[in-house]
Short mmCIF file of C-alpha atoms in Angstrom, two decimals:
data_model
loop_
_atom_site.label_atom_id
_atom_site.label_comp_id
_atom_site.label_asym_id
_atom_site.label_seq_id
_atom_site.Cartn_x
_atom_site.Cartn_y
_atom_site.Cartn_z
CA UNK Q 1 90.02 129.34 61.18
CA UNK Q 2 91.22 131.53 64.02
CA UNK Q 3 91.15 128.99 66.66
CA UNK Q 4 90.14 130.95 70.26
CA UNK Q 5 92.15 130.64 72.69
CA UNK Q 6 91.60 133.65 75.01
CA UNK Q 7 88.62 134.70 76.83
CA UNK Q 8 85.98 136.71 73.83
CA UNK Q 9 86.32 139.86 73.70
CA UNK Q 10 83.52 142.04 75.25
CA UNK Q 11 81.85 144.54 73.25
CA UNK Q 12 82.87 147.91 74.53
CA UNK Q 13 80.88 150.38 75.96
CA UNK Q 14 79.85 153.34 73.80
CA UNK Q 15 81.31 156.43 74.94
CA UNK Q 16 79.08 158.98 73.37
CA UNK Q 17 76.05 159.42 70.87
CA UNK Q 18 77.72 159.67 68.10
CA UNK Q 19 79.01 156.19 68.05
CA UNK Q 20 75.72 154.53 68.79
CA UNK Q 21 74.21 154.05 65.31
CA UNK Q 22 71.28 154.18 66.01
CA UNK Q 23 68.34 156.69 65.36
CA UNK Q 24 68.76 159.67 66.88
CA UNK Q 25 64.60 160.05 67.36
CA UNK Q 26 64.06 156.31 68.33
CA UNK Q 27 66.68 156.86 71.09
CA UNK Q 28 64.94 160.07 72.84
CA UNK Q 29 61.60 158.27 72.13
CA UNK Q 30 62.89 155.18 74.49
CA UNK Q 31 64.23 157.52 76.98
CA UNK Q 32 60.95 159.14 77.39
CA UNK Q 33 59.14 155.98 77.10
CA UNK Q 34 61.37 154.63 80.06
CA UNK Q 35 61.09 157.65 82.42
CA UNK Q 36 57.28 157.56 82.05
CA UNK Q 37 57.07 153.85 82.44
CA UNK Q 38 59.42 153.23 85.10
CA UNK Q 39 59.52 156.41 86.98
CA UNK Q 40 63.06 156.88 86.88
CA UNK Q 41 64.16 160.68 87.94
CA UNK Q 42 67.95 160.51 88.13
CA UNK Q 43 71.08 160.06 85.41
CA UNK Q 44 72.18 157.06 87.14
CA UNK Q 45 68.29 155.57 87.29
CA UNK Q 46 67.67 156.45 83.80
CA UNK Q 47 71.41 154.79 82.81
CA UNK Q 48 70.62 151.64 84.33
CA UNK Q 49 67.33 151.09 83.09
CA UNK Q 50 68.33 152.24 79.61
CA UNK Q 51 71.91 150.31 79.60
CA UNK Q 52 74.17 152.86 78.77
CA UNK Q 53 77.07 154.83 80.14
CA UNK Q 54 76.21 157.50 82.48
CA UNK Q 55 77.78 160.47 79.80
CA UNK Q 56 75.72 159.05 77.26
CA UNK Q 57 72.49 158.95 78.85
CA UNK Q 58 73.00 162.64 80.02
CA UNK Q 59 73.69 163.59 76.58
CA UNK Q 60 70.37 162.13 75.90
CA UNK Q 61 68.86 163.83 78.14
CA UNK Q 62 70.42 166.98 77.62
CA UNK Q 63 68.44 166.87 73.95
CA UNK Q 64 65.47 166.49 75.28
CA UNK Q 65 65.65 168.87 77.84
CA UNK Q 66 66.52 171.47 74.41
CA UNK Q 67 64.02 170.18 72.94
CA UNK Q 68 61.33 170.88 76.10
CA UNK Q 69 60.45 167.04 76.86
CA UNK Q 70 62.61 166.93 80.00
CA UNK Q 71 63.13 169.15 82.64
CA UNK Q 72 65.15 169.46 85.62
CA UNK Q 73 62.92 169.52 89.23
CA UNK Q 74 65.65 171.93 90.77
CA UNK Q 75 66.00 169.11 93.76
CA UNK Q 76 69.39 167.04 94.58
CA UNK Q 77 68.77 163.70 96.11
CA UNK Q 78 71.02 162.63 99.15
CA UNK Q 79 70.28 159.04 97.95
CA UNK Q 80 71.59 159.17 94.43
CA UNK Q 81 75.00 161.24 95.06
CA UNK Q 82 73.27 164.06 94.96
CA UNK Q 83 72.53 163.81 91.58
CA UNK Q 84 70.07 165.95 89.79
CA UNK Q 85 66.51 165.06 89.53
CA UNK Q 86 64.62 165.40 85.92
CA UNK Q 87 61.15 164.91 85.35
CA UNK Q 88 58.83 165.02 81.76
CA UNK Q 89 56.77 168.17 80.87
CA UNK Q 90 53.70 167.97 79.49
CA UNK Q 91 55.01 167.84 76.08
CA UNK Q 92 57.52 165.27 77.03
CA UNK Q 93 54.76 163.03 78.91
CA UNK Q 94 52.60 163.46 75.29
CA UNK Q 95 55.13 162.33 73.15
CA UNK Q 96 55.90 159.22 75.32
CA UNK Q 97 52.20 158.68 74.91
CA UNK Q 98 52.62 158.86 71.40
CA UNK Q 99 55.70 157.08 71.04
CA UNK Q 100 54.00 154.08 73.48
CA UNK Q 101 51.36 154.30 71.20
CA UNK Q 102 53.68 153.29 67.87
CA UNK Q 103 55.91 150.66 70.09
CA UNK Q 104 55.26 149.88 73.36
CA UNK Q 105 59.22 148.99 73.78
CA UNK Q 106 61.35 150.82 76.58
CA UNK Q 107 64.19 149.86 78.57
CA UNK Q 108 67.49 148.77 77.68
CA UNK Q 109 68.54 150.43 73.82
CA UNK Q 110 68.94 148.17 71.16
CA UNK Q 111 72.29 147.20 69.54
CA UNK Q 112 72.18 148.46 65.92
CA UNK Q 113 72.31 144.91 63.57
CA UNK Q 114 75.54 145.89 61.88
CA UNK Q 115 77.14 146.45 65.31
CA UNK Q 116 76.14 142.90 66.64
CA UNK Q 117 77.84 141.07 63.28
CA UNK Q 118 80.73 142.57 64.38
CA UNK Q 119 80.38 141.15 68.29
CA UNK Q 120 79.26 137.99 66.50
CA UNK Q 121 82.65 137.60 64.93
CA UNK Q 122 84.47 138.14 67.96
CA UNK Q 123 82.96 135.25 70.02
CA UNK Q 124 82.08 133.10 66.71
CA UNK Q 125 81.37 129.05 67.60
CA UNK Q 126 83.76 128.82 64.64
CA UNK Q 127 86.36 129.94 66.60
CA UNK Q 128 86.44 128.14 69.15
CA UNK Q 129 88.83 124.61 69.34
CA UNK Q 130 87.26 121.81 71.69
CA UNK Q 131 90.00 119.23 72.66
CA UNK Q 132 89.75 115.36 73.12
CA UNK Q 133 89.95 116.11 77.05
CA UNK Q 134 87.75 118.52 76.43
CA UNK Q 135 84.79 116.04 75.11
CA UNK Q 136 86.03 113.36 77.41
CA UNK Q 137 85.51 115.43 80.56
CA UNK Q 138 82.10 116.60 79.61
CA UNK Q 139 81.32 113.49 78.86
CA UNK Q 140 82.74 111.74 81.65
CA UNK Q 141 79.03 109.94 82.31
CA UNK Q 142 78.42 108.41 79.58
CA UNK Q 143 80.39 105.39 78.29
CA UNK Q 144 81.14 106.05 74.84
CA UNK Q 145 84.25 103.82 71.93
CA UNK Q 146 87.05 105.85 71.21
CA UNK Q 147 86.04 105.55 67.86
CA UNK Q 148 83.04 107.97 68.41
CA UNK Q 149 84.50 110.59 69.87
CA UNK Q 150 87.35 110.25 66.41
CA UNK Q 151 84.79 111.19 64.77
CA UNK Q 152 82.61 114.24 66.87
CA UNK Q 153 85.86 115.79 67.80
CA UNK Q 154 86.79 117.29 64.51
CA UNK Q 155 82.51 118.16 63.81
CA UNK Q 156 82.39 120.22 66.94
CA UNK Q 157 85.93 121.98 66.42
CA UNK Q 158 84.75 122.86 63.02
CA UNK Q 159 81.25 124.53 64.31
CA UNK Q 160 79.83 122.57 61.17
CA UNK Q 161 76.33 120.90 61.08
CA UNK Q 162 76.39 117.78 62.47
CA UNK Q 163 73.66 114.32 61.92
CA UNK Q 164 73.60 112.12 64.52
CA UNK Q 165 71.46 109.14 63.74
CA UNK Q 166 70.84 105.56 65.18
CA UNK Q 167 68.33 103.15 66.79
CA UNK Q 168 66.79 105.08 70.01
CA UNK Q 169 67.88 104.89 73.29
CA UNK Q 170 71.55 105.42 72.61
CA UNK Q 171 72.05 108.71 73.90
CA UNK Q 172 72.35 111.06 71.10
CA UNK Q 173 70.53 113.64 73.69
CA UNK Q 174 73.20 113.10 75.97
CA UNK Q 175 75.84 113.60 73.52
CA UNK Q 176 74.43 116.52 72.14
CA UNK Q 177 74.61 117.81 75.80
CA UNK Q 178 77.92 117.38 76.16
CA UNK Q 179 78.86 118.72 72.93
CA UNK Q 180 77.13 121.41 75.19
CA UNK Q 181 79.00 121.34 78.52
CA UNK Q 182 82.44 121.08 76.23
CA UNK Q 183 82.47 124.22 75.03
CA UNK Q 184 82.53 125.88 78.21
CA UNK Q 185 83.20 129.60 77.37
CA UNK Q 186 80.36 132.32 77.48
CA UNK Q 187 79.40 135.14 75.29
CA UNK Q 188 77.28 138.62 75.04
CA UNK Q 189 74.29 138.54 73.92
CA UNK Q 190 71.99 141.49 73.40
CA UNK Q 191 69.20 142.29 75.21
CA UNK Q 192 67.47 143.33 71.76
CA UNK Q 193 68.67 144.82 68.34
CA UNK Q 194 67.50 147.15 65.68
CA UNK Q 195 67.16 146.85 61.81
CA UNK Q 196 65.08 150.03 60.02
CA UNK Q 197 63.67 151.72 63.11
CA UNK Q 198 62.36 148.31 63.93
CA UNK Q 199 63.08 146.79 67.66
CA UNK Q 200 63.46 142.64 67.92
CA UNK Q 201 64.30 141.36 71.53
CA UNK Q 202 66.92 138.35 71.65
CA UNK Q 203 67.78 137.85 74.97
CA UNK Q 204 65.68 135.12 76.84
CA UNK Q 205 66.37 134.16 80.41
CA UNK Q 206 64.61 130.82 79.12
CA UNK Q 207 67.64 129.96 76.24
CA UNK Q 208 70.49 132.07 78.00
CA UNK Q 209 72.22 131.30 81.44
CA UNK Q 210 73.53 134.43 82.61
CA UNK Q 211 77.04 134.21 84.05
CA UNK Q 212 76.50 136.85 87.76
CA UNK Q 213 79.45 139.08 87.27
CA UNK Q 214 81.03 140.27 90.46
CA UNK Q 215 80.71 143.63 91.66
CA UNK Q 216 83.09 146.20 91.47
CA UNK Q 217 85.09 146.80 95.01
CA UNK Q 218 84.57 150.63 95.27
CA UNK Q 219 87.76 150.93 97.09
CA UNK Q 220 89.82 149.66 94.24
CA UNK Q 221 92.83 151.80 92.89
CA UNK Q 222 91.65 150.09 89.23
CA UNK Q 223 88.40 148.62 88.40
CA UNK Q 224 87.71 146.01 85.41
CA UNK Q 225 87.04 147.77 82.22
CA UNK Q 226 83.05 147.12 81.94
CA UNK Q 227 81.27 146.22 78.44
CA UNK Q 228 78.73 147.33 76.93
CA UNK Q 229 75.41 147.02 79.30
CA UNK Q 230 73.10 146.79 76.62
CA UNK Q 231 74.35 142.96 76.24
CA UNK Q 232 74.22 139.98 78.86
CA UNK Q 233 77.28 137.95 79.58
CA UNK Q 234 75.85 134.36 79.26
CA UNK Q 235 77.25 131.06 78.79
CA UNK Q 236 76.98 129.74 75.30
CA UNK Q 237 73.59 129.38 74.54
CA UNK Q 238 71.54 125.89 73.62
CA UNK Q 239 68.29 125.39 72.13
CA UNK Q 240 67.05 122.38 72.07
CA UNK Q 241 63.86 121.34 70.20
CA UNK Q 242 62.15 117.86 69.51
CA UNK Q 243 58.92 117.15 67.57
CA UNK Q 244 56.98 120.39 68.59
CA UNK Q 245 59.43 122.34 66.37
CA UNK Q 246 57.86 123.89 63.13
CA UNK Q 247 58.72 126.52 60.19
CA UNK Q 248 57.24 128.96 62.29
CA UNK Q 249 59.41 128.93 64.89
CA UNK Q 250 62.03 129.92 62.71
CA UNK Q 251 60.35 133.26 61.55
CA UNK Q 252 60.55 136.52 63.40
CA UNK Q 253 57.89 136.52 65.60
CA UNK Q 254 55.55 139.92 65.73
CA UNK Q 255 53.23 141.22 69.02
CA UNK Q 256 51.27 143.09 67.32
CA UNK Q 257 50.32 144.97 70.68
CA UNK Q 258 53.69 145.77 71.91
CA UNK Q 259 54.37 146.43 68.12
CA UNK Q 260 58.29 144.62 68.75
CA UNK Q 261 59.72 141.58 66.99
CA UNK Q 262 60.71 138.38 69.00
CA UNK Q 263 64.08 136.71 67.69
CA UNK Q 264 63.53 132.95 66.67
CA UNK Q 265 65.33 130.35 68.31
CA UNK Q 266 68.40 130.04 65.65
CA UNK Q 267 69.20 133.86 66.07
CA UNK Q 268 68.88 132.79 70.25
CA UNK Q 269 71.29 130.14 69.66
CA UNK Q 270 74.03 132.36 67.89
CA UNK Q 271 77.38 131.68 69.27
CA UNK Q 272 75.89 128.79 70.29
CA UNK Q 273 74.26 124.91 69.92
CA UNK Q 274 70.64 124.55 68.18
CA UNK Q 275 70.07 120.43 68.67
CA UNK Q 276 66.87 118.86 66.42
CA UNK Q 277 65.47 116.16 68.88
CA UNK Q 278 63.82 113.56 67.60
CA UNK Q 279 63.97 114.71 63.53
CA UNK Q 280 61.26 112.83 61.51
CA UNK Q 281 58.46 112.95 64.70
CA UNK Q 282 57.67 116.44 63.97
CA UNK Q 283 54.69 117.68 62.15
CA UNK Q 284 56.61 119.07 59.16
CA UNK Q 285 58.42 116.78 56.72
CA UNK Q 286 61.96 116.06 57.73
CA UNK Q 287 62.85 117.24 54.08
CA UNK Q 288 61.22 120.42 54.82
CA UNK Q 289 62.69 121.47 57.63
CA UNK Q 290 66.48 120.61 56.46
CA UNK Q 291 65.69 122.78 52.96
CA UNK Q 292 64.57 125.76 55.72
CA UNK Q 293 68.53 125.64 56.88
CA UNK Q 294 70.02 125.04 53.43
CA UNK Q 295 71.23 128.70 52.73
CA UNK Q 296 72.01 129.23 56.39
CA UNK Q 297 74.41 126.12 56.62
CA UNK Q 298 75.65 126.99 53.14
CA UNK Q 299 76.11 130.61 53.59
CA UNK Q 300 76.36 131.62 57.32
CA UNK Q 301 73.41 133.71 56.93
CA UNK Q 302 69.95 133.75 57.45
CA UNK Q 303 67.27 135.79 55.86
CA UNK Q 304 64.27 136.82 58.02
CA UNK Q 305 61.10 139.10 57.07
CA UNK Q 306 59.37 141.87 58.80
CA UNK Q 307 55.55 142.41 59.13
CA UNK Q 308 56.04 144.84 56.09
CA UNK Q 309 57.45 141.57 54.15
CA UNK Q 310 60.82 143.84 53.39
CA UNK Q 311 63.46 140.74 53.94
CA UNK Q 312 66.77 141.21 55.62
CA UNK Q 313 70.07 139.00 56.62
CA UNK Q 314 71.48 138.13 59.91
CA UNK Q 315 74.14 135.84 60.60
CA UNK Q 316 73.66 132.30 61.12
CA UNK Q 317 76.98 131.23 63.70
CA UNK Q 318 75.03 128.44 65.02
CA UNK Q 319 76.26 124.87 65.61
CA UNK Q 320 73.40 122.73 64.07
CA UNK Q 321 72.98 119.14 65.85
CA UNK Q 322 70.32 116.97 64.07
CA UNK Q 323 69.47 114.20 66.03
CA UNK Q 324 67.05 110.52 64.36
CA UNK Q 325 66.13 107.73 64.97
CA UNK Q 326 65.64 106.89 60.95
CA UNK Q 327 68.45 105.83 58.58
CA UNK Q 328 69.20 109.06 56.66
CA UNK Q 329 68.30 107.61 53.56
CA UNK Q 330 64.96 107.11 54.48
CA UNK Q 331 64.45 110.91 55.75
CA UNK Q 332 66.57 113.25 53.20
CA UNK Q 333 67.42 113.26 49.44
CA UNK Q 334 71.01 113.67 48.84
CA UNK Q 335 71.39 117.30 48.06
CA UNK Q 336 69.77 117.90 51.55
CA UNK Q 337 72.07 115.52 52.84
CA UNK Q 338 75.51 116.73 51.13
CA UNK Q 339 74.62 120.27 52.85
CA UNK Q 340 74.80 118.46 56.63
CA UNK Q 341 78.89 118.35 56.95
CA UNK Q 342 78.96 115.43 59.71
CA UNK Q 343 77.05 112.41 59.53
CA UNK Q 344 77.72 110.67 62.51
CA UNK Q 345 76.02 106.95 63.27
CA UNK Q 346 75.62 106.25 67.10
CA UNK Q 347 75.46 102.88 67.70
CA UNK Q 348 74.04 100.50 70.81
CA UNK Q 349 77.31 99.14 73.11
CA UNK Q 350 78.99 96.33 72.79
CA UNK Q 351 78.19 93.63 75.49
CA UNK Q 352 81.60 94.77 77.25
CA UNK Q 353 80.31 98.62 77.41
CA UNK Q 354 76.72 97.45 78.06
CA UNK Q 355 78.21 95.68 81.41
CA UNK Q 356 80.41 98.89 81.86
CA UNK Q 357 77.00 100.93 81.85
CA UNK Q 358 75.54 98.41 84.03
CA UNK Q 359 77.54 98.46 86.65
CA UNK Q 360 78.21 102.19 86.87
CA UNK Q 361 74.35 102.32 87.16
CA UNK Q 362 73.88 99.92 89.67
CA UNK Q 363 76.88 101.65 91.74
CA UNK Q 364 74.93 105.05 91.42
CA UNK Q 365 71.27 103.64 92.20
CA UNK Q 366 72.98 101.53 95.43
CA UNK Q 367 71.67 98.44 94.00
CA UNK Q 368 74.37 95.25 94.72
CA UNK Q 369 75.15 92.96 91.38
CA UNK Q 370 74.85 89.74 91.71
CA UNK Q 371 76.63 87.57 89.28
CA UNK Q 372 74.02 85.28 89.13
CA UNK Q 373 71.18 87.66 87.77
CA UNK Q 374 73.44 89.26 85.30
CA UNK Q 375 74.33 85.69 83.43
CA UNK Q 376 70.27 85.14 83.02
CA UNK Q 377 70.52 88.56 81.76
CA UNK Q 378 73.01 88.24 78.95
CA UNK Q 379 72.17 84.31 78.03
CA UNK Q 380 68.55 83.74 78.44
CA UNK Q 381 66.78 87.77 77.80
CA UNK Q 382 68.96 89.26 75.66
CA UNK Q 383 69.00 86.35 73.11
CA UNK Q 384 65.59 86.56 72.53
CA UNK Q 385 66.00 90.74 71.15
CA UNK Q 386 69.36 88.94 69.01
CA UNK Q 387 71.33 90.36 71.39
CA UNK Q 388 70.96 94.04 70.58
CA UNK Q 389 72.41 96.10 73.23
CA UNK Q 390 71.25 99.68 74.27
CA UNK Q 391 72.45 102.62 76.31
CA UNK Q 392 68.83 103.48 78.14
CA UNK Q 393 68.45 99.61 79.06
CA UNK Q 394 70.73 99.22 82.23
CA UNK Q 395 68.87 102.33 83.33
CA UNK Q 396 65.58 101.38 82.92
CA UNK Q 397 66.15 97.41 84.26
CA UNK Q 398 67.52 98.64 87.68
CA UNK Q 399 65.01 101.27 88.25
CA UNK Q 400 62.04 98.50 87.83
CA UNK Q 401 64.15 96.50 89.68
CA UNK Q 402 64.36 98.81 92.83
CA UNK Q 403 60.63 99.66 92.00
CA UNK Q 404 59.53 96.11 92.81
CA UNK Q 405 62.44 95.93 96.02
CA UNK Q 406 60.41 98.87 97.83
CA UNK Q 407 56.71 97.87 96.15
CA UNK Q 408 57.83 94.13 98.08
CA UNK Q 409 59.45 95.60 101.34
CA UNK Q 410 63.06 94.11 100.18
CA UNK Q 411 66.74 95.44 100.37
CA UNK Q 412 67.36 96.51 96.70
CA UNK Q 413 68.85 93.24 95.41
CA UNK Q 414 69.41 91.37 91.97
CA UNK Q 415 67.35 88.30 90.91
CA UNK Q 416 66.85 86.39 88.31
CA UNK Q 417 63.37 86.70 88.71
CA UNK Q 418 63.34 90.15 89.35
CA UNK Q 419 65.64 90.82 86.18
CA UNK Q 420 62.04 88.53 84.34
CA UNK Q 421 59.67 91.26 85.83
CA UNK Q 422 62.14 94.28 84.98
CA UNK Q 423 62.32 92.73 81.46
CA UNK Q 424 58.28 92.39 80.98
CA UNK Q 425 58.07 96.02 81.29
CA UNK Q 426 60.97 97.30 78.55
CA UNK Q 427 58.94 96.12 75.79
CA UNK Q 428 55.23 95.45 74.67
CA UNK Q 429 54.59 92.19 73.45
CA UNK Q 430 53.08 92.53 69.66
CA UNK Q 431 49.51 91.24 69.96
CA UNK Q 432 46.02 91.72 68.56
CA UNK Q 433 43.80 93.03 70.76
CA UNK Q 434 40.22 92.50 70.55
CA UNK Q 435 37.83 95.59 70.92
#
């Protein structure tokens, strides 16, 4: 593995047609389609809106004004650098019509597949090498053994699948997250890409944080070397699902107005963390959805279909977090479960962590402990669960607790009686009710 060290490297910038890969007709058709969209009139306009290098874009326009589709007005504009306006002709406004008519995409030009695997490779979750400190800091909140993080340490350095299972409430959510925060790093990812003329859109301002860049000083003797436009710089992306996700949302998915392909969530995640909340509450079979990401995990691949059913690979770099509440056993057969590399058990704390939790809580919610309250706690309540510790249940006793303080009019304080009333409301007494 070639452990990363240094910052990714950015995709560079294409410096002229030939190197773009792509479709020589699909990229004068998105031009047009742009211009007559967004009434742009100016290379630097048209650049920006189409996310390329200024040379580039004027050689694309330069074909199309050969070509008769673009022509230039004749006027210089005092508020573009005197730059050179160009406007369609009728034949150029026609076949944007047309072209609308077949896709309705325009904007920024797609990054040929092929040329994405290689970016992929560059910024790879694969290659990346999280440090104890590392996990420790990002999960400086939570109070988690040693032990654990022996074990999630090597899984997240490795970029391997990873189950994390145990009794609810323990904050496999929380962990994921900091697996999250950990890595720390960003990547590009591409506002959309093309495979066989055919345009699917990746970038989501929902999944991806952007990272603002800063701008370039004008009055600098050297300016950073910019990358390639046509991707956003964006922290490592996470998706994070619970028991709405379905097969579906793991296919391509087609408007059939705008005649474009949306990217499913695992090919939103690449370079990145896709956490299964909750596996086993979702509609389809646990079973089911881990043979979906068998020859992904396997294979670092993933094979998607278009509209036309033709079937195509993309790369699968994803970090895979599967997060239960069920014993594995109970969930997956054991081929399913031999293709999940980490199987990590989260346990409730120990009494001495549970106290540890406690009082960090109470600390951060203002509420005073009171020695008093917190014996009734741990020899007279807990017994009667067999002692059975978890990480939500500090949490939820001092919020009820400084629930009933202001309900009463009270300075947030610590009871014995008030840890009885905070108690009635964790849990729901198993009774028969009569209808």
């Amino acid at each position: 593995m070639n452990m990363q060290t240094a910052p990714v490297t950015a995709p560079p910038a294409p410096k002229g047609l030939a190197q773009m890969q792509l479709p020589i007709v699909m990229m004068r058709d998105i031009l047009l389609k742009t211009i007559f969209r967004k009434n742009v009139n100016n290379v630097s306009e048209v650049a920006e809106a189409i996310c390329l290098p200024m040379p580039v874009t004027q050689e694309l326009i330069d074909m199309s004004r050969e070509q008769k589709l673009l022509e230039a007005t004749g006027t210089l504009s005092a508020n573009s650098g005197n730059e050179m306006g160009y406007q369609l002709t009728d034949a150029g406004k026609s076949r944007a019509q047309d072209a609308l008519s077949q896709s309705e995409y325009f904007g920024a030009m797609p990054v040929p597949l092929d040329v994405y695997r290689e970016q992929i490779k560059r910024q790879s979750i694969r290659n990346i090498m999280v440090t104890r400190n590392q996990l420790v800091d990002a999960m400086g909140h939570l109070v988690l053994p040693d032990s654990l993080l022996d074990h999630l340490g090597p899984a997240v350095s490795a970029g391997r699948s990873i189950l994390m299972y145990g009794p609810p409430g323990n904050g496999k959510s929380s962990i994921s997250n900091g697996i999250r925060d950990a890595l720390g790093d960003h990547v590009y990812v591409p506002r959309a890409i093309e495979y066989a003329g055919q345009v699917i859109t990746v970038y989501d301002p929902i999944v991806h944080s952007m990272i603002e860049e800063t701008p370039d000083d004008p009055h600098a003797i050297r300016r950073p070397k910019r990358f390639d436009s046509r991707y956003v710089k964006c922290e490592r992306p996470t998706v994070i699902t619970g028991g709405e996700l379905s097969l579906d949302m793991l296919d391509l998915v087609y408007n059939p107005t705008a005649r474009t392909y949306q990217a499913p969530l695992q090919l939103k995640s690449t370079g990145g963390i896709f956490i299964v909340d909750d596996l086993g509450r979702q509609a389809e079979p646990p079973q089911s959805l881990v043979n979906r990401w068998i020859v992904p995990l396997e294979e670092n691949k993933d094979i998607l279909a278009l509209q036309s059913g033709e079937k195509f690979e993309v790369p699968f770099d994803t970090l895979v977090i599967f997060s239960t509440n069920f014993h594995p056993n109970e969930i997956f057969d054991q081929a399913a479960l031999r293709r999940i590399f980490f199987k990590i058990k989260i346990d409730g704390p120990s009494q001495e962590n549970f106290l540890k939790i406690f009082a960090m809580v109470a600390r951060k919610r203002g509420m005073p402990l009171d020695e008093t309250a917190l014996v009734h706690l741990l020899k007279v309540k807990y017994p009667t669960i067999d002692n059975i510790y978890a990480n939500y249940q500090p949490i939820f006793l001092i919020d009820q607790m400084i629930a009933i303080c202001e309900f009463e009019g009270i300075p947030y304080q610590m009871s014995p009686d008030l840890i009885d009333r905070a108690w009635a409301n964790m849990f729901v007494k198993d009774e028969h009710i009569v209808k």
